[in-house]
mmCIF file of C-alpha atoms and ligand atoms in Angstrom:
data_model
loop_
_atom_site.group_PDB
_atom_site.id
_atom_site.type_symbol
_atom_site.label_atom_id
_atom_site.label_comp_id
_atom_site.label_asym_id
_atom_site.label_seq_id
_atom_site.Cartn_x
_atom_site.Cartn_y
_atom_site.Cartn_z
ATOM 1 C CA UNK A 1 0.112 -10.717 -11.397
ATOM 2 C CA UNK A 2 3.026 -8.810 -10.247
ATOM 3 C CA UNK A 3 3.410 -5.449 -9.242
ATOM 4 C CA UNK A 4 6.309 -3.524 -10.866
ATOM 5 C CA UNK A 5 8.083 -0.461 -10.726
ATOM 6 C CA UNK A 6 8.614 1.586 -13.844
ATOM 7 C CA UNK A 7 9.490 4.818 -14.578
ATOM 8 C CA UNK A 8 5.646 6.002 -14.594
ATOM 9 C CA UNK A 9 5.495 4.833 -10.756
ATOM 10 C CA UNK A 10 4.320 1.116 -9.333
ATOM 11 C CA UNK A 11 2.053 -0.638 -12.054
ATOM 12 C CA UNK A 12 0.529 -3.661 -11.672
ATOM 13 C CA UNK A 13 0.770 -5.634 -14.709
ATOM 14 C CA UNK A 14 -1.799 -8.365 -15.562
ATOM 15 C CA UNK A 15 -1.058 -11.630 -17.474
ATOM 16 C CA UNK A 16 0.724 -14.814 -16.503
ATOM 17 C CA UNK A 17 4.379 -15.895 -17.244
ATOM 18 C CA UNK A 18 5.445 -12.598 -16.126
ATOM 19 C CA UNK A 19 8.804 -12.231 -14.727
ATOM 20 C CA UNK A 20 8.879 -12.080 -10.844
ATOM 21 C CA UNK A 21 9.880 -7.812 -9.838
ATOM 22 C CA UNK A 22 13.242 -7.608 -8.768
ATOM 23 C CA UNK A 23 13.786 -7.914 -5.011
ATOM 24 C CA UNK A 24 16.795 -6.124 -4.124
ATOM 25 C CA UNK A 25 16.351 -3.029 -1.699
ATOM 26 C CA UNK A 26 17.336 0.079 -3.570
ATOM 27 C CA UNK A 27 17.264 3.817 -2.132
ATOM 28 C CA UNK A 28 14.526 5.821 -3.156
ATOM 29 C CA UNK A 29 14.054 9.158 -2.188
ATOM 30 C CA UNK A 30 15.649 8.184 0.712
ATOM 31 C CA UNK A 31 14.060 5.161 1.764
ATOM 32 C CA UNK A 32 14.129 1.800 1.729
ATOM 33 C CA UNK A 33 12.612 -0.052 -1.035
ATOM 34 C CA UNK A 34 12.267 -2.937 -2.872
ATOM 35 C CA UNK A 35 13.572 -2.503 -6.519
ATOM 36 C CA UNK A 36 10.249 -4.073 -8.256
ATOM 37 C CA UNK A 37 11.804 -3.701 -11.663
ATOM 38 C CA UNK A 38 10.838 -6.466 -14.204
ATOM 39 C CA UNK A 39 13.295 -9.236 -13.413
ATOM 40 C CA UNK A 40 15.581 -11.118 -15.801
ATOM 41 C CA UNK A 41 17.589 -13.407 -13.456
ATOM 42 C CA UNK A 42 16.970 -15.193 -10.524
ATOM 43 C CA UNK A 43 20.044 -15.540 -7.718
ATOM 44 C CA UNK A 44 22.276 -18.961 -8.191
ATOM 45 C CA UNK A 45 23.357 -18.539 -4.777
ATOM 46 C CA UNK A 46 22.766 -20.742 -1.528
ATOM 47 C CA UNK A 47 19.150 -21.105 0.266
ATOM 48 C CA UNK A 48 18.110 -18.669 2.347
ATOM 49 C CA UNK A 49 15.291 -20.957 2.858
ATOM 50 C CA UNK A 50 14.898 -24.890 4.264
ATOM 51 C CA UNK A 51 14.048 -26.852 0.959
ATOM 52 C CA UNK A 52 14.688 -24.321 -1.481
ATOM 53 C CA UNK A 53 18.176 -25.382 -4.010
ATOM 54 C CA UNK A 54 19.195 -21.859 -4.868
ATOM 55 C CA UNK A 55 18.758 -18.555 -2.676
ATOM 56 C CA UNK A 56 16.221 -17.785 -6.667
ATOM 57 C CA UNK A 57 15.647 -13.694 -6.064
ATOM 58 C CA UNK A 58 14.521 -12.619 -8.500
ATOM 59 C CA UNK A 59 16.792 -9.848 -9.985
ATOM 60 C CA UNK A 60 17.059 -7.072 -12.869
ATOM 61 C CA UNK A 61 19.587 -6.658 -15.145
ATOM 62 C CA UNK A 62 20.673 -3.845 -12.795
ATOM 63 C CA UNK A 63 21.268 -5.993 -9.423
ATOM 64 C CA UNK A 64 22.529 -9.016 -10.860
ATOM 65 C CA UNK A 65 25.295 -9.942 -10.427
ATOM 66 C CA UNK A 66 27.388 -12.817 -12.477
ATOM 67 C CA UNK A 67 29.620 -14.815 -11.187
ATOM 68 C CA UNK A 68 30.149 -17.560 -14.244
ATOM 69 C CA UNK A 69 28.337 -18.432 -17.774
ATOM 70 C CA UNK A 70 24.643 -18.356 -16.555
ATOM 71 C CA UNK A 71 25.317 -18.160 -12.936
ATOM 72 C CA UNK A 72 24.225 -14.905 -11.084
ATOM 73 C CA UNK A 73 23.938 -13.832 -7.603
ATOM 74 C CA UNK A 74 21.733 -11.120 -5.769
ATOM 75 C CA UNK A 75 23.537 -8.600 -4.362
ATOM 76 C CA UNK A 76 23.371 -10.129 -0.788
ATOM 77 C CA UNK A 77 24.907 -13.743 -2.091
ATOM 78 C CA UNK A 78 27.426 -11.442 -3.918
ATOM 79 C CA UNK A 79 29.112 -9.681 -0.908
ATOM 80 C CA UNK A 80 29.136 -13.352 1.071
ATOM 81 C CA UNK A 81 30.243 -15.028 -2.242
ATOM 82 C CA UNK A 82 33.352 -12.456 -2.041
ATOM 83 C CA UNK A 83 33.882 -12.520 1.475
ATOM 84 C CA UNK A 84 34.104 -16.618 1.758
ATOM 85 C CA UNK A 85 36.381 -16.497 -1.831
ATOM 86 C CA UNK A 86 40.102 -17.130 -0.848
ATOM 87 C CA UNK A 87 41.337 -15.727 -4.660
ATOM 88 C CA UNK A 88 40.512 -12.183 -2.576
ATOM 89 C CA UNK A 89 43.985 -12.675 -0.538
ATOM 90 C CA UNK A 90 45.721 -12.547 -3.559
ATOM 91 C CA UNK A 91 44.791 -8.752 -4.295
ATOM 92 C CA UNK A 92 45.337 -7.496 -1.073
ATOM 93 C CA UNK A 93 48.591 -6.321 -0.422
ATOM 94 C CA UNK A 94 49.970 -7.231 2.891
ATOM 95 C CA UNK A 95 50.768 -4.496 5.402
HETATM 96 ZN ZN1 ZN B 1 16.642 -4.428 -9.498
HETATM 97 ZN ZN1 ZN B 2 20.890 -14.593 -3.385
#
């Protein structure tokens, strides 16, 4: 039973086959916290994790972001994703 973050405040909701709350970190009233919204994606990007396939954060519509049909990446894999992707030379001009 997940704990999620609404516009009303932090509610816990009860019932299974909920979605997992959104995990990225997200400045509130200057702080720190996790996002908690009701998630709709989980991250296709790799493990963070021994044994896990997929880094699978669970994200909101808000923080994820897609990469391909169906593939999506929290906004951690996202900056690494674009930092390892070679296609980036091609849009920066050389000085
Ligand atoms: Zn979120
Ligand atoms: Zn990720």
């Amino acid at each position: 039973m997940p704990f999620y973050r609404l516009k009303t405040g932090i509610v816990h909701m009860k019932g299974s086959r909920l979605p997992s709350p959104c995990a990225a970190r997200v400045l509130i009233d200057g702080k720190q916290q996790v996002c908690l919204a009701p998630s709709g994606y989980l991250c296709d990007g790799p493990p963070q994790r021994q044994g896990a396939s997929t880094c699978d954060q669970p994200m909101c519509e808000a923080h994820a972001r897609q990469i391909g049909p169906n593939r999506h990446l929290c906004p951690a894999c996202y900056l690494n994703h674009r930092e390892a992707d070679p296609q980036r030379g091609l849009f920066t001009s050389i000085v």
